[in-house]
Coordinates of C-alpha atoms in Angstrom, one line a residue:
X1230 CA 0.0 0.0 0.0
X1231 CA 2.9 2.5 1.0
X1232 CA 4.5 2.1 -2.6
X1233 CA 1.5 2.6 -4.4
X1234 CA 0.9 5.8 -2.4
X1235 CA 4.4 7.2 -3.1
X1236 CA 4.7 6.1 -7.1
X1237 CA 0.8 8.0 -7.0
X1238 CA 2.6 11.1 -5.2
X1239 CA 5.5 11.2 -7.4
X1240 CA 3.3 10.9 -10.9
X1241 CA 1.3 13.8 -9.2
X1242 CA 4.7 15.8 -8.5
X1243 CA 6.1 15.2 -11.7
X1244 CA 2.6 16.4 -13.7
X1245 CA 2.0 19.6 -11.5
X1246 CA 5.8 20.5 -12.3
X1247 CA 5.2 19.4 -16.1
X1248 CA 2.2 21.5 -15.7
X1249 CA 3.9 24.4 -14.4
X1250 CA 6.8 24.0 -17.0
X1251 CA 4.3 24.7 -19.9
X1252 CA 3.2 27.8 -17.7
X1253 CA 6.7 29.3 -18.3
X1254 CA 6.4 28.2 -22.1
X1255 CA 3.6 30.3 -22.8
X1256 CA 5.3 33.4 -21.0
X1257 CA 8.4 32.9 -22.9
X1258 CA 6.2 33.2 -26.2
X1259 CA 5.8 36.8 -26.6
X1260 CA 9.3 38.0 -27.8
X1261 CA 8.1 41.1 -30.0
X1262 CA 7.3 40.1 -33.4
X1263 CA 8.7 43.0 -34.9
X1264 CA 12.1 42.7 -33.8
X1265 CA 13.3 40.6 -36.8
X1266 CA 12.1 43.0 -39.1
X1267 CA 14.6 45.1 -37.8
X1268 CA 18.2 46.2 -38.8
X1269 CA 20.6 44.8 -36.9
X1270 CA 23.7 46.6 -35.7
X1271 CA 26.7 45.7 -34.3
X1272 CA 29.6 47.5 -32.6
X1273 CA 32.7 45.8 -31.5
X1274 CA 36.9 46.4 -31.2
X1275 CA 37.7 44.5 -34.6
X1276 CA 36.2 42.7 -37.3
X1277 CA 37.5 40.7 -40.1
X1278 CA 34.8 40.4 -43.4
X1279 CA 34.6 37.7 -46.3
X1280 CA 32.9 38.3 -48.9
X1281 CA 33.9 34.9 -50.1
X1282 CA 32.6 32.5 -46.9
X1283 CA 29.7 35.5 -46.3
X1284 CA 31.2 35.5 -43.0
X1285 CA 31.6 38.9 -40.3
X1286 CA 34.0 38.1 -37.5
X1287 CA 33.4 40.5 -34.4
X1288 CA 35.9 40.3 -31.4
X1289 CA 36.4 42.2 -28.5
X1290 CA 33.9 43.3 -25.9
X1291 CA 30.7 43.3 -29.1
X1292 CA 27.7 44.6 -28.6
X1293 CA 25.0 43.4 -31.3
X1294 CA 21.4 45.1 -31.5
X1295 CA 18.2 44.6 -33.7
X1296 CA 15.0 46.5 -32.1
X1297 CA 14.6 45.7 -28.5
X1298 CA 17.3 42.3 -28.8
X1299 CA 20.9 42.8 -27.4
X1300 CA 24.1 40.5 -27.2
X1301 CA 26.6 41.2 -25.8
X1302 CA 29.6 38.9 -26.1
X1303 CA 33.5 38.1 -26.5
X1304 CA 32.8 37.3 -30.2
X1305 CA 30.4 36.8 -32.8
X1306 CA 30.5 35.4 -36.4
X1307 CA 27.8 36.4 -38.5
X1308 CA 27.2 34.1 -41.7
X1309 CA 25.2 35.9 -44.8
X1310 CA 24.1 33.2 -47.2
X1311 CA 23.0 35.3 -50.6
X1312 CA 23.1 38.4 -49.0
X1313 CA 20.9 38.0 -46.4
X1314 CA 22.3 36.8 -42.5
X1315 CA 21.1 33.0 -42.0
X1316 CA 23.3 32.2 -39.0
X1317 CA 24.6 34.4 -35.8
X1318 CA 26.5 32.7 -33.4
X1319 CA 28.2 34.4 -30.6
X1320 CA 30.9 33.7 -27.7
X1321 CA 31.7 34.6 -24.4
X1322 CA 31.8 34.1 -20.8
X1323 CA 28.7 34.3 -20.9
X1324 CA 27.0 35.6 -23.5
X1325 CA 24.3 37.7 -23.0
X1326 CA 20.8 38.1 -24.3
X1327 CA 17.8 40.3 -23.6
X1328 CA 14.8 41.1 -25.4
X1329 CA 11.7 43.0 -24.4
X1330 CA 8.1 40.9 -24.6
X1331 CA 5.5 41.6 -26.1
X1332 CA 1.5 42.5 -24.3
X1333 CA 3.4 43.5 -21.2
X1334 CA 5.0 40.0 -20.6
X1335 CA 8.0 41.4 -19.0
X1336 CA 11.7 41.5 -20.4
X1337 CA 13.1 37.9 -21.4
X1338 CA 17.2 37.7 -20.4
X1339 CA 19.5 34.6 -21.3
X1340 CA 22.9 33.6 -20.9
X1341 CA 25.1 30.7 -22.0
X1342 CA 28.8 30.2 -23.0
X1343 CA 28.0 30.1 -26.7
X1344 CA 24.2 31.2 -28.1
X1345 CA 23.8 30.6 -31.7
X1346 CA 20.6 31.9 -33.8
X1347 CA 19.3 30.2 -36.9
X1348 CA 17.3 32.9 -39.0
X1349 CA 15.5 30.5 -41.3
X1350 CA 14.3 28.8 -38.7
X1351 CA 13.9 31.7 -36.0
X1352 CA 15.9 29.8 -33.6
X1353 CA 18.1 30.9 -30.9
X1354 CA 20.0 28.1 -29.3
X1355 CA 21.8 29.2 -25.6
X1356 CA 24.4 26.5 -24.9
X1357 CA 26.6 25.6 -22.2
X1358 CA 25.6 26.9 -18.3
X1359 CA 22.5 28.6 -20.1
X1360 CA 19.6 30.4 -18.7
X1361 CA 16.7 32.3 -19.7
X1362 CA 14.5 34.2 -17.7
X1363 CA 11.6 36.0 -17.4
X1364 CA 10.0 38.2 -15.0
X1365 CA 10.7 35.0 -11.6
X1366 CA 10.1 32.6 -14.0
X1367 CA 13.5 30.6 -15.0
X1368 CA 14.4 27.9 -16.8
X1369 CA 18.6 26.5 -16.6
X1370 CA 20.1 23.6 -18.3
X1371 CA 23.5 22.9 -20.5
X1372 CA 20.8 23.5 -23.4
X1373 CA 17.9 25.5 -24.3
X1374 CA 16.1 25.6 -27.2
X1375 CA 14.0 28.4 -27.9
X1376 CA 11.6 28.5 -31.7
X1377 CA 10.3 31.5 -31.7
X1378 CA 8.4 30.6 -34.9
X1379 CA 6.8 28.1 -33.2
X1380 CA 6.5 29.4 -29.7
X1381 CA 8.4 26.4 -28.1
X1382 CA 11.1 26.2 -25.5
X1383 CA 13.1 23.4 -24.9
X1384 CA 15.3 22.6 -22.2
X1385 CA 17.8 19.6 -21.4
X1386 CA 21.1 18.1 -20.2
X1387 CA 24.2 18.2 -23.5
X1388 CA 25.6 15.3 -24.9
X1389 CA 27.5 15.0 -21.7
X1390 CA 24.4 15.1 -19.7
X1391 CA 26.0 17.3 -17.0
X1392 CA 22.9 19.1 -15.4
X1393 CA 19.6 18.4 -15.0
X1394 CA 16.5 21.3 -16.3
X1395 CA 15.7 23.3 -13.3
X1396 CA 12.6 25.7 -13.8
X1397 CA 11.1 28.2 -11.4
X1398 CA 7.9 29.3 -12.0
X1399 CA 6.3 32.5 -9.6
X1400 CA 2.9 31.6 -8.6
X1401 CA -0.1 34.2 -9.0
X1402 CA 0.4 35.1 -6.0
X1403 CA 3.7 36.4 -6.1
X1404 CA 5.5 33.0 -4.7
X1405 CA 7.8 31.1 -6.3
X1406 CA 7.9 27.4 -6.6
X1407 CA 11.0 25.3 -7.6
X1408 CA 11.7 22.9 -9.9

């Protein structure tokens, strides 16, 4: 009788906090939409251009913007396939991200040791001791995942499986619950 008790309590743990996990999905959703329409600009100490590869190479203390977004990081490479940028993938220790949300969802902030955005697919990737929060509400892993064309973020340990997902999510009531 005790074990079926505590396997029912833990499958009732584990779907509240899956429950609570697609709460902070939702939230992390409303990036604004017009950001990508954006131009983006990008300051830094040197950069090296090739026409040839289509590749930018920023170093030194760089500073990337487009609308509300901003990066900061060590280094970026920015990679232009037929004139337009398909690929952004930046360096640092950490490397930081912010972005305001839309409908008043609050400011969404990430950091990681390497972030890399996919523009085709409109997918930023924060790897390596990454986080991204917004408002309380947390999510921190080796990896996240976030498709903003799709509205999904994904969270989970690297190859190496270092780190479990930890997500906090504040309750309505101004508490925070931990995952």
């Amino acid at each position: 009788m005790y074990g079926e008790d505590m396997r029912l309590n833990n499958t009732c743990n584990r779907n509240s906090w899956l429950f609570a996990a697609l709460l902070l999905l939702n939230t992390t959703a409303f990036a604004l939409e017009s950001d990508k329409d954006q131009p983006i600009g990008i300051e830094a100490d040197s950069v090296e251009i090739d026409d040839g590869t289509g590749q930018s190479i920023y170093k030194g203390n760089v500073i990337l913007t487009q609308g509300s977004i901003r990066i900061t990081a060590s280094s970026i490479t920015v990679t232009q396939t037929n004139g337009v940028t398909s690929k952004v993938v930046a360096n640092g220790n950490p490397v930081t991200f912010k972005q305001d949300g839309d409908q008043g969802s609050g400011t969404i902030k990430g950091k990681a040791k390497q972030a890399e955005y996919l523009a085709n697919s409109d997918t930023l990737f924060l790897i390596g001791d990454a986080e991204l929060t917004q408002g309380k509400d947390s999510f921190k892993s080796d990896r996240i995942t976030y498709d903003r064309a799709k509205a999904v973020v994904k969270a989970g340990a690297s190859a190496k499986g270092k780190e479990r997902v930890k997500v906090t999510i504040e309750s309505k009531n101004g508490n925070t619950g931990n995952q």
